PDB file of N, CA, C and O in Angstrom:
ATOM      1  N   MET U1485     139.289  95.752  24.475  1.00  0.00           N
ATOM      2  CA  MET U1485     139.901  95.697  23.041  1.00  0.00           C
ATOM      3  C   MET U1485     140.293  96.425  23.159  1.00  0.00           C
ATOM      4  O   MET U1485     141.040  97.729  24.162  1.00  0.00           O
ATOM      5  N   VAL U1486     142.119  96.330  22.579  1.00  0.00           N
ATOM      6  CA  VAL U1486     142.797  96.640  22.774  1.00  0.00           C
ATOM      7  C   VAL U1486     143.443  97.748  21.469  1.00  0.00           C
ATOM      8  O   VAL U1486     143.164  98.256  20.995  1.00  0.00           O
ATOM      9  N   MET U1487     143.752  99.176  22.387  1.00  0.00           N
ATOM     10  CA  MET U1487     144.114 100.130  22.087  1.00  0.00           C
ATOM     11  C   MET U1487     145.060 100.174  21.035  1.00  0.00           C
ATOM     12  O   MET U1487     145.878 100.117  21.976  1.00  0.00           O
ATOM     13  N   GLU U1488     145.150 100.493  20.149  1.00  0.00           N
ATOM     14  CA  GLU U1488     146.429 100.200  19.709  1.00  0.00           C
ATOM     15  C   GLU U1488     146.995 101.577  17.983  1.00  0.00           C
ATOM     16  O   GLU U1488     145.443 100.893  18.041  1.00  0.00           O
ATOM     17  N   ILE U1489     147.888 100.605  17.197  1.00  0.00           N
ATOM     18  CA  ILE U1489     148.675 101.762  16.293  1.00  0.00           C
ATOM     19  C   ILE U1489     147.607 100.691  15.482  1.00  0.00           C
ATOM     20  O   ILE U1489     147.764  99.772  14.865  1.00  0.00           O
ATOM     21  N   GLY U1490     146.411 102.064  14.558  1.00  0.00           N
ATOM     22  CA  GLY U1490     145.626 101.250  13.377  1.00  0.00           C
ATOM     23  C   GLY U1490     144.610 100.436  13.880  1.00  0.00           C
ATOM     24  O   GLY U1490     143.998 100.881  12.464  1.00  0.00           O
ATOM     25  N   ARG U1491     143.929 100.972  14.939  1.00  0.00           N
ATOM     26  CA  ARG U1491     142.090 100.738  15.398  1.00  0.00           C
ATOM     27  C   ARG U1491     141.788 101.435  14.488  1.00  0.00           C
ATOM     28  O   ARG U1491     141.768 102.732  15.382  1.00  0.00           O
ATOM     29  N   VAL U1492     140.686 100.655  14.089  1.00  0.00           N
ATOM     30  CA  VAL U1492     139.349 101.554  13.354  1.00  0.00           C
ATOM     31  C   VAL U1492     138.551 101.644  15.200  1.00  0.00           C
ATOM     32  O   VAL U1492     138.641 100.932  15.817  1.00  0.00           O
ATOM     33  N   CYS U1493     138.198 103.231  15.113  1.00  0.00           N
ATOM     34  CA  CYS U1493     137.160 103.652  16.188  1.00  0.00           C
ATOM     35  C   CYS U1493     136.530 104.480  16.261  1.00  0.00           C
ATOM     36  O   CYS U1493     136.311 105.185  14.643  1.00  0.00           O
ATOM     37  N   VAL U1494     135.287 104.739  16.455  1.00  0.00           N
ATOM     38  CA  VAL U1494     134.070 105.719  16.715  1.00  0.00           C
ATOM     39  C   VAL U1494     133.804 106.498  18.026  1.00  0.00           C
ATOM     40  O   VAL U1494     134.199 105.480  18.226  1.00  0.00           O
ATOM     41  N   LYS U1495     133.928 107.654  17.324  1.00  0.00           N
ATOM     42  CA  LYS U1495     134.421 108.663  18.494  1.00  0.00           C
ATOM     43  C   LYS U1495     132.640 108.899  19.067  1.00  0.00           C
ATOM     44  O   LYS U1495     131.787 108.951  18.530  1.00  0.00           O
ATOM     45  N   LEU U1496     133.460 108.757  20.758  1.00  0.00           N
ATOM     46  CA  LEU U1496     131.451 108.617  20.871  1.00  0.00           C
ATOM     47  C   LEU U1496     130.983 109.838  21.552  1.00  0.00           C
ATOM     48  O   LEU U1496     130.233 110.887  22.197  1.00  0.00           O
ATOM     49  N   ALA U1497     132.254 111.381  21.633  1.00  0.00           N
ATOM     50  CA  ALA U1497     132.065 112.587  22.266  1.00  0.00           C
ATOM     51  C   ALA U1497     132.642 113.569  21.551  1.00  0.00           C
ATOM     52  O   ALA U1497     132.712 113.895  20.385  1.00  0.00           O
ATOM     53  N   GLY U1498     131.719 114.527  21.768  1.00  0.00           N
ATOM     54  CA  GLY U1498     132.757 116.093  21.164  1.00  0.00           C
ATOM     55  C   GLY U1498     131.722 116.212  19.788  1.00  0.00           C
ATOM     56  O   GLY U1498     130.647 115.925  19.508  1.00  0.00           O
ATOM     57  N   HIS U1499     131.857 116.679  18.901  1.00  0.00           N
ATOM     58  CA  HIS U1499     131.354 117.497  17.688  1.00  0.00           C
ATOM     59  C   HIS U1499     131.834 116.375  16.765  1.00  0.00           C
ATOM     60  O   HIS U1499     130.862 116.359  16.086  1.00  0.00           O
ATOM     61  N   GLU U1500     132.674 115.952  17.264  1.00  0.00           N
ATOM     62  CA  GLU U1500     133.446 114.474  15.952  1.00  0.00           C
ATOM     63  C   GLU U1500     132.313 113.162  16.139  1.00  0.00           C
ATOM     64  O   GLU U1500     132.546 112.669  15.289  1.00  0.00           O
ATOM     65  N   ALA U1501     130.903 113.715  17.313  1.00  0.00           N
ATOM     66  CA  ALA U1501     130.595 111.846  18.179  1.00  0.00           C
ATOM     67  C   ALA U1501     130.095 111.414  16.148  1.00  0.00           C
ATOM     68  O   ALA U1501     128.906 112.195  15.622  1.00  0.00           O
ATOM     69  N   GLY U1502     130.369 110.134  16.131  1.00  0.00           N
ATOM     70  CA  GLY U1502     129.626 109.448  15.498  1.00  0.00           C
ATOM     71  C   GLY U1502     129.992 109.336  13.760  1.00  0.00           C
ATOM     72  O   GLY U1502     130.210 107.977  13.287  1.00  0.00           O
ATOM     73  N   GLU U1503     131.730 110.363  13.764  1.00  0.00           N
ATOM     74  CA  GLU U1503     133.201 109.591  12.913  1.00  0.00           C
ATOM     75  C   GLU U1503     133.155 109.146  13.569  1.00  0.00           C
ATOM     76  O   GLU U1503     133.764 108.144  14.401  1.00  0.00           O
ATOM     77  N   THR U1504     133.728 108.493  12.247  1.00  0.00           N
ATOM     78  CA  THR U1504     135.056 106.841  12.054  1.00  0.00           C
ATOM     79  C   THR U1504     136.615 107.796  12.586  1.00  0.00           C
ATOM     80  O   THR U1504     136.669 108.924  11.576  1.00  0.00           O
ATOM     81  N   CYS U1505     136.914 107.143  12.922  1.00  0.00           N
ATOM     82  CA  CYS U1505     138.846 107.695  13.228  1.00  0.00           C
ATOM     83  C   CYS U1505     139.694 106.092  13.280  1.00  0.00           C
ATOM     84  O   CYS U1505     139.587 104.899  13.324  1.00  0.00           O
ATOM     85  N   VAL U1506     140.313 106.814  12.553  1.00  0.00           N
ATOM     86  CA  VAL U1506     141.921 105.070  13.362  1.00  0.00           C
ATOM     87  C   VAL U1506     142.840 106.114  13.759  1.00  0.00           C
ATOM     88  O   VAL U1506     143.795 107.657  14.566  1.00  0.00           O
ATOM     89  N   ILE U1507     143.255 105.350  15.319  1.00  0.00           N
ATOM     90  CA  ILE U1507     144.670 105.361  16.353  1.00  0.00           C
ATOM     91  C   ILE U1507     145.931 105.528  15.425  1.00  0.00           C
ATOM     92  O   ILE U1507     145.517 104.729  14.979  1.00  0.00           O
ATOM     93  N   VAL U1508     147.006 107.191  15.251  1.00  0.00           N
ATOM     94  CA  VAL U1508     147.377 106.645  14.737  1.00  0.00           C
ATOM     95  C   VAL U1508     148.830 106.733  15.582  1.00  0.00           C
ATOM     96  O   VAL U1508     149.959 106.330  15.521  1.00  0.00           O
ATOM     97  N   GLU U1509     148.622 107.060  17.127  1.00  0.00           N
ATOM     98  CA  GLU U1509     149.663 106.573  17.768  1.00  0.00           C
ATOM     99  C   GLU U1509     149.139 107.229  19.507  1.00  0.00           C
ATOM    100  O   GLU U1509     148.239 107.276  19.388  1.00  0.00           O
ATOM    101  N   VAL U1510     149.316 106.142  20.064  1.00  0.00           N
ATOM    102  CA  VAL U1510     149.576 106.110  21.288  1.00  0.00           C
ATOM    103  C   VAL U1510     149.982 106.712  22.168  1.00  0.00           C
ATOM    104  O   VAL U1510     152.179 106.340  22.633  1.00  0.00           O
ATOM    105  N   LEU U1511     149.225 107.081  23.165  1.00  0.00           N
ATOM    106  CA  LEU U1511     150.632 108.186  24.367  1.00  0.00           C
ATOM    107  C   LEU U1511     150.986 107.532  25.238  1.00  0.00           C
ATOM    108  O   LEU U1511     152.113 108.057  26.158  1.00  0.00           O
ATOM    109  N   ASP U1512     150.023 107.489  26.456  1.00  0.00           N
ATOM    110  CA  ASP U1512     149.934 107.488  27.374  1.00  0.00           C
ATOM    111  C   ASP U1512     149.161 106.018  27.640  1.00  0.00           C
ATOM    112  O   ASP U1512     148.109 105.679  26.864  1.00  0.00           O
ATOM    113  N   ASP U1513     148.413 105.411  29.073  1.00  0.00           N
ATOM    114  CA  ASP U1513     147.123 104.384  29.248  1.00  0.00           C
ATOM    115  C   ASP U1513     145.631 105.239  29.163  1.00  0.00           C
ATOM    116  O   ASP U1513     145.391 104.142  28.449  1.00  0.00           O
ATOM    117  N   THR U1514     145.721 106.258  28.910  1.00  0.00           N
ATOM    118  CA  THR U1514     144.639 107.238  29.045  1.00  0.00           C
ATOM    119  C   THR U1514     144.839 108.003  27.380  1.00  0.00           C
ATOM    120  O   THR U1514     142.780 108.031  27.203  1.00  0.00           O
ATOM    121  N   ASN U1515     145.301 108.435  26.485  1.00  0.00           N
ATOM    122  CA  ASN U1515     145.598 109.415  26.129  1.00  0.00           C
ATOM    123  C   ASN U1515     146.244 108.264  24.148  1.00  0.00           C
ATOM    124  O   ASN U1515     147.233 107.886  24.343  1.00  0.00           O
ATOM    125  N   VAL U1516     144.894 108.502  23.533  1.00  0.00           N
ATOM    126  CA  VAL U1516     146.271 108.232  22.024  1.00  0.00           C
ATOM    127  C   VAL U1516     145.229 110.187  21.025  1.00  0.00           C
ATOM    128  O   VAL U1516     145.017 110.183  21.728  1.00  0.00           O
ATOM    129  N   VAL U1517     146.153 109.568  19.986  1.00  0.00           N
ATOM    130  CA  VAL U1517     146.376 111.079  18.303  1.00  0.00           C
ATOM    131  C   VAL U1517     145.018 109.685  17.441  1.00  0.00           C
ATOM    132  O   VAL U1517     145.708 108.843  17.152  1.00  0.00           O
ATOM    133  N   ILE U1518     143.743 110.595  16.867  1.00  0.00           N
ATOM    134  CA  ILE U1518     143.699 109.754  15.455  1.00  0.00           C
ATOM    135  C   ILE U1518     144.136 110.497  15.123  1.00  0.00           C
ATOM    136  O   ILE U1518     144.406 112.208  15.012  1.00  0.00           O
ATOM    137  N   SER U1519     142.894 110.009  13.838  1.00  0.00           N
ATOM    138  CA  SER U1519     142.842 111.218  12.539  1.00  0.00           C
ATOM    139  C   SER U1519     141.923 110.400  11.430  1.00  0.00           C
ATOM    140  O   SER U1519     142.136 109.098  11.472  1.00  0.00           O
ATOM    141  N   GLY U1520     141.051 110.989  11.050  1.00  0.00           N
ATOM    142  CA  GLY U1520     140.126 110.178  10.046  1.00  0.00           C
ATOM    143  C   GLY U1520     139.648 111.295   8.608  1.00  0.00           C
ATOM    144  O   GLY U1520     139.815 112.736   9.180  1.00  0.00           O
ATOM    145  N   PRO U1521     138.738 110.163   8.032  1.00  0.00           N
ATOM    146  CA  PRO U1521     138.415 111.314   6.948  1.00  0.00           C
ATOM    147  C   PRO U1521     137.638 113.020   7.843  1.00  0.00           C
ATOM    148  O   PRO U1521     137.325 113.614   8.152  1.00  0.00           O
ATOM    149  N   GLY U1522     136.274 112.716   8.534  1.00  0.00           N
ATOM    150  CA  GLY U1522     135.604 113.600   9.431  1.00  0.00           C
ATOM    151  C   GLY U1522     136.466 114.490  11.190  1.00  0.00           C
ATOM    152  O   GLY U1522     135.792 114.478  11.490  1.00  0.00           O
ATOM    153  N   VAL U1523     137.300 114.052  10.811  1.00  0.00           N
ATOM    154  CA  VAL U1523     137.989 113.769  12.331  1.00  0.00           C
ATOM    155  C   VAL U1523     139.364 115.061  12.527  1.00  0.00           C
ATOM    156  O   VAL U1523     140.620 114.072  11.529  1.00  0.00           O
ATOM    157  N   LYS U1524     139.014 116.285  12.829  1.00  0.00           N
ATOM    158  CA  LYS U1524     140.600 116.689  13.030  1.00  0.00           C
ATOM    159  C   LYS U1524     141.665 115.461  13.719  1.00  0.00           C
ATOM    160  O   LYS U1524     140.893 115.241  14.479  1.00  0.00           O
ATOM    161  N   ARG U1525     143.096 114.910  13.136  1.00  0.00           N
ATOM    162  CA  ARG U1525     143.733 114.862  14.390  1.00  0.00           C
ATOM    163  C   ARG U1525     144.060 115.692  15.223  1.00  0.00           C
ATOM    164  O   ARG U1525     144.179 116.950  15.098  1.00  0.00           O
ATOM    165  N   ARG U1526     143.753 114.630  16.638  1.00  0.00           N
ATOM    166  CA  ARG U1526     144.235 114.985  17.382  1.00  0.00           C
ATOM    167  C   ARG U1526     144.311 114.143  19.184  1.00  0.00           C
ATOM    168  O   ARG U1526     143.720 112.968  18.161  1.00  0.00           O
ATOM    169  N   ARG U1527     144.438 114.231  20.065  1.00  0.00           N
ATOM    170  CA  ARG U1527     144.559 113.943  21.209  1.00  0.00           C
ATOM    171  C   ARG U1527     143.579 113.760  21.337  1.00  0.00           C
ATOM    172  O   ARG U1527     142.420 114.095  21.833  1.00  0.00           O
ATOM    173  N   CYS U1528     143.252 112.740  21.833  1.00  0.00           N
ATOM    174  CA  CYS U1528     142.061 111.699  22.715  1.00  0.00           C
ATOM    175  C   CYS U1528     142.200 110.920  23.947  1.00  0.00           C
ATOM    176  O   CYS U1528     142.779 110.733  23.109  1.00  0.00           O
ATOM    177  N   ASN U1529     140.822 111.288  24.022  1.00  0.00           N
ATOM    178  CA  ASN U1529     140.979 110.634  25.349  1.00  0.00           C
ATOM    179  C   ASN U1529     140.062 108.823  25.195  1.00  0.00           C
ATOM    180  O   ASN U1529     139.062 109.019  24.352  1.00  0.00           O
ATOM    181  N   ILE U1530     141.123 108.222  25.532  1.00  0.00           N
ATOM    182  CA  ILE U1530     140.108 106.690  24.417  1.00  0.00           C
ATOM    183  C   ILE U1530     139.010 106.282  25.555  1.00  0.00           C
ATOM    184  O   ILE U1530     137.797 105.641  25.149  1.00  0.00           O
ATOM    185  N   ALA U1531     138.451 107.043  26.843  1.00  0.00           N
ATOM    186  CA  ALA U1531     137.202 107.010  27.212  1.00  0.00           C
ATOM    187  C   ALA U1531     136.462 107.851  25.943  1.00  0.00           C
ATOM    188  O   ALA U1531     135.299 106.894  26.491  1.00  0.00           O
ATOM    189  N   HIS U1532     136.589 108.401  25.296  1.00  0.00           N
ATOM    190  CA  HIS U1532     135.945 108.579  24.098  1.00  0.00           C
ATOM    191  C   HIS U1532     135.646 108.388  23.167  1.00  0.00           C
ATOM    192  O   HIS U1532     135.483 109.120  22.050  1.00  0.00           O
ATOM    193  N   LEU U1533     136.090 106.778  22.800  1.00  0.00           N
ATOM    194  CA  LEU U1533     136.315 106.800  21.455  1.00  0.00           C
ATOM    195  C   LEU U1533     135.489 104.684  21.351  1.00  0.00           C
ATOM    196  O   LEU U1533     135.412 104.085  23.071  1.00  0.00           O
ATOM    197  N   GLU U1534     135.161 104.477  20.450  1.00  0.00           N
ATOM    198  CA  GLU U1534     134.430 102.935  21.098  1.00  0.00           C
ATOM    199  C   GLU U1534     135.436 102.372  19.658  1.00  0.00           C
ATOM    200  O   GLU U1534     134.691 102.413  18.573  1.00  0.00           O
ATOM    201  N   PRO U1535     136.357 101.793  20.097  1.00  0.00           N
ATOM    202  CA  PRO U1535     136.975 100.309  18.754  1.00  0.00           C
ATOM    203  C   PRO U1535     136.280  99.520  18.504  1.00  0.00           C
ATOM    204  O   PRO U1535     135.031  98.630  18.752  1.00  0.00           O
ATOM    205  N   THR U1536     136.258  99.398  17.440  1.00  0.00           N
ATOM    206  CA  THR U1536     135.365  98.157  16.803  1.00  0.00           C
ATOM    207  C   THR U1536     136.204  96.870  16.419  1.00  0.00           C
ATOM    208  O   THR U1536     137.775  97.059  17.179  1.00  0.00           O
ATOM    209  N   ASP U1537     136.211  96.404  15.581  1.00  0.00           N
ATOM    210  CA  ASP U1537     137.194  94.340  15.198  1.00  0.00           C
ATOM    211  C   ASP U1537     137.918  95.241  14.204  1.00  0.00           C
ATOM    212  O   ASP U1537     138.766  93.816  13.907  1.00  0.00           O
ATOM    213  N   LYS U1538     137.676  95.569  13.668  1.00  0.00           N
ATOM    214  CA  LYS U1538     138.369  96.636  12.080  1.00  0.00           C
ATOM    215  C   LYS U1538     140.184  97.226  13.053  1.00  0.00           C
ATOM    216  O   LYS U1538     139.899  97.621  14.165  1.00  0.00           O
ATOM    217  N   LYS U1539     141.147  96.214  12.244  1.00  0.00           N
ATOM    218  CA  LYS U1539     142.637  97.268  12.565  1.00  0.00           C
ATOM    219  C   LYS U1539     143.187  97.111  11.419  1.00  0.00           C
ATOM    220  O   LYS U1539     142.551  96.313   9.984  1.00  0.00           O
ATOM    221  N   LEU U1540     143.985  98.764  10.386  1.00  0.00           N
ATOM    222  CA  LEU U1540     144.622  99.145   9.583  1.00  0.00           C
ATOM    223  C   LEU U1540     146.196  99.032   9.613  1.00  0.00           C
ATOM    224  O   LEU U1540     146.376  99.076  10.334  1.00  0.00           O
ATOM    225  N   ASP U1541     146.630  98.914   8.112  1.00  0.00           N
ATOM    226  CA  ASP U1541     147.914  99.078   8.809  1.00  0.00           C
ATOM    227  C   ASP U1541     148.313 100.229   8.056  1.00  0.00           C
ATOM    228  O   ASP U1541     148.980 100.051   7.089  1.00  0.00           O
ATOM    229  N   VAL U1542     148.964 100.233   9.032  1.00  0.00           N
ATOM    230  CA  VAL U1542     149.102 102.326   9.035  1.00  0.00           C
ATOM    231  C   VAL U1542     150.502 101.896  10.248  1.00  0.00           C
ATOM    232  O   VAL U1542     150.294 101.047  11.489  1.00  0.00           O
ATOM    233  N   SER U1543     151.781 102.800   9.800  1.00  0.00           N
ATOM    234  CA  SER U1543     152.791 103.021  11.148  1.00  0.00           C
ATOM    235  C   SER U1543     152.567 104.063  11.981  1.00  0.00           C
ATOM    236  O   SER U1543     150.729 105.060  11.189  1.00  0.00           O
ATOM    237  N   LYS U1544     152.616 104.384  12.746  1.00  0.00           N
ATOM    238  CA  LYS U1544     153.358 105.236  14.189  1.00  0.00           C
ATOM    239  C   LYS U1544     153.415 106.363  13.435  1.00  0.00           C
ATOM    240  O   LYS U1544     153.996 106.466  12.654  1.00  0.00           O
ATOM    241  N   GLY U1545     152.628 108.013  13.742  1.00  0.00           N
ATOM    242  CA  GLY U1545     152.344 109.100  12.802  1.00  0.00           C
ATOM    243  C   GLY U1545     151.950 108.511  11.049  1.00  0.00           C
ATOM    244  O   GLY U1545     152.134 110.218  10.740  1.00  0.00           O
ATOM    245  N   ALA U1546     151.162 107.587  10.883  1.00  0.00           N
ATOM    246  CA  ALA U1546     151.027 108.018   9.917  1.00  0.00           C
ATOM    247  C   ALA U1546     149.996 109.729   9.344  1.00  0.00           C
ATOM    248  O   ALA U1546     148.920 110.273  10.003  1.00  0.00           O
ATOM    249  N   SER U1547     150.026 108.756   8.374  1.00  0.00           N
ATOM    250  CA  SER U1547     149.787 110.831   7.473  1.00  0.00           C
ATOM    251  C   SER U1547     148.563 110.651   7.073  1.00  0.00           C
ATOM    252  O   SER U1547     147.536 109.789   7.381  1.00  0.00           O
ATOM    253  N   ASP U1548     147.662 111.782   7.063  1.00  0.00           N
ATOM    254  CA  ASP U1548     146.096 112.225   7.283  1.00  0.00           C
ATOM    255  C   ASP U1548     145.833 111.710   5.943  1.00  0.00           C
ATOM    256  O   ASP U1548     144.874 111.233   6.537  1.00  0.00           O
ATOM    257  N   ASP U1549     146.358 111.529   5.288  1.00  0.00           N
ATOM    258  CA  ASP U1549     146.772 111.120   3.601  1.00  0.00           C
ATOM    259  C   ASP U1549     146.102 109.890   3.544  1.00  0.00           C
ATOM    260  O   ASP U1549     145.437 108.761   2.946  1.00  0.00           O
ATOM    261  N   GLU U1550     147.076 109.045   4.246  1.00  0.00           N
ATOM    262  CA  GLU U1550     147.420 107.855   4.465  1.00  0.00           C
ATOM    263  C   GLU U1550     145.721 107.106   5.205  1.00  0.00           C
ATOM    264  O   GLU U1550     145.222 106.272   4.507  1.00  0.00           O
ATOM    265  N   VAL U1551     146.330 107.718   5.920  1.00  0.00           N
ATOM    266  CA  VAL U1551     144.820 107.062   7.201  1.00  0.00           C
ATOM    267  C   VAL U1551     143.779 107.239   6.117  1.00  0.00           C
ATOM    268  O   VAL U1551     142.625 105.825   5.928  1.00  0.00           O
ATOM    269  N   LYS U1552     143.313 108.445   5.543  1.00  0.00           N
ATOM    270  CA  LYS U1552     142.131 108.293   4.924  1.00  0.00           C
ATOM    271  C   LYS U1552     141.987 107.148   3.589  1.00  0.00           C
ATOM    272  O   LYS U1552     141.214 106.523   3.405  1.00  0.00           O
ATOM    273  N   SER U1553     142.942 106.995   2.778  1.00  0.00           N
ATOM    274  CA  SER U1553     142.893 106.778   1.669  1.00  0.00           C
ATOM    275  C   SER U1553     142.837 104.901   1.424  1.00  0.00           C
ATOM    276  O   SER U1553     142.403 104.047   1.341  1.00  0.00           O
ATOM    277  N   LYS U1554     143.514 104.156   3.286  1.00  0.00           N
ATOM    278  CA  LYS U1554     143.588 103.333   3.731  1.00  0.00           C
ATOM    279  C   LYS U1554     141.902 102.980   4.167  1.00  0.00           C
ATOM    280  O   LYS U1554     141.329 101.462   3.904  1.00  0.00           O
ATOM    281  N   LEU U1555     141.804 103.747   4.636  1.00  0.00           N
ATOM    282  CA  LEU U1555     140.129 103.641   5.943  1.00  0.00           C
ATOM    283  C   LEU U1555     138.822 103.597   4.467  1.00  0.00           C
ATOM    284  O   LEU U1555     138.276 102.598   4.038  1.00  0.00           O
ATOM    285  N   SER U1556     138.936 104.243   3.474  1.00  0.00           N
ATOM    286  CA  SER U1556     138.421 104.196   2.459  1.00  0.00           C
ATOM    287  C   SER U1556     138.195 103.152   1.362  1.00  0.00           C
ATOM    288  O   SER U1556     137.207 102.785   0.249  1.00  0.00           O
ATOM    289  N   ALA U1557     139.279 102.145   2.000  1.00  0.00           N
ATOM    290  CA  ALA U1557     140.185 101.225   1.257  1.00  0.00           C
ATOM    291  C   ALA U1557     139.539 100.504   1.293  1.00  0.00           C
ATOM    292  O   ALA U1557     139.056  99.020   0.512  1.00  0.00           O
ATOM    293  N   GLN U1558     139.455 100.227   2.782  1.00  0.00           N
ATOM    294  CA  GLN U1558     139.098  98.900   3.939  1.00  0.00           C
ATOM    295  C   GLN U1558     137.110  98.847   4.150  1.00  0.00           C
ATOM    296  O   GLN U1558     136.190  97.864   3.210  1.00  0.00           O
ATOM    297  N   GLN U1559     137.071  99.805   3.296  1.00  0.00           N
ATOM    298  CA  GLN U1559     135.455 100.502   4.108  1.00  0.00           C
ATOM    299  C   GLN U1559     134.701 100.227   2.439  1.00  0.00           C
ATOM    300  O   GLN U1559     133.293  99.489   2.021  1.00  0.00           O
ATOM    301  N   ALA U1560     135.257  99.610   0.815  1.00  0.00           N
ATOM    302  CA  ALA U1560     135.075  99.955  -0.687  1.00  0.00           C
ATOM    303  C   ALA U1560     134.280  98.898  -0.585  1.00  0.00           C
ATOM    304  O   ALA U1560     135.550  97.091   0.392  1.00  0.00           O
TER     305      ALA U1560
END
């Protein structure tokens, strides 16, 4: 699955493992910036993410509040 801006993922590693997050920026072939309700905005290796089939319509570098509101609206 393509790692792209707006792709909803689940963290596989770290203390946030199991939490849902959204890719807000693609840095290079192996790193992205993620954000989410239970996930602090940070750089993350794509090997630590499991992409889902869901995608949000967010712009590059979307704010944490925008990501949280769109993610909760999609899950409702």
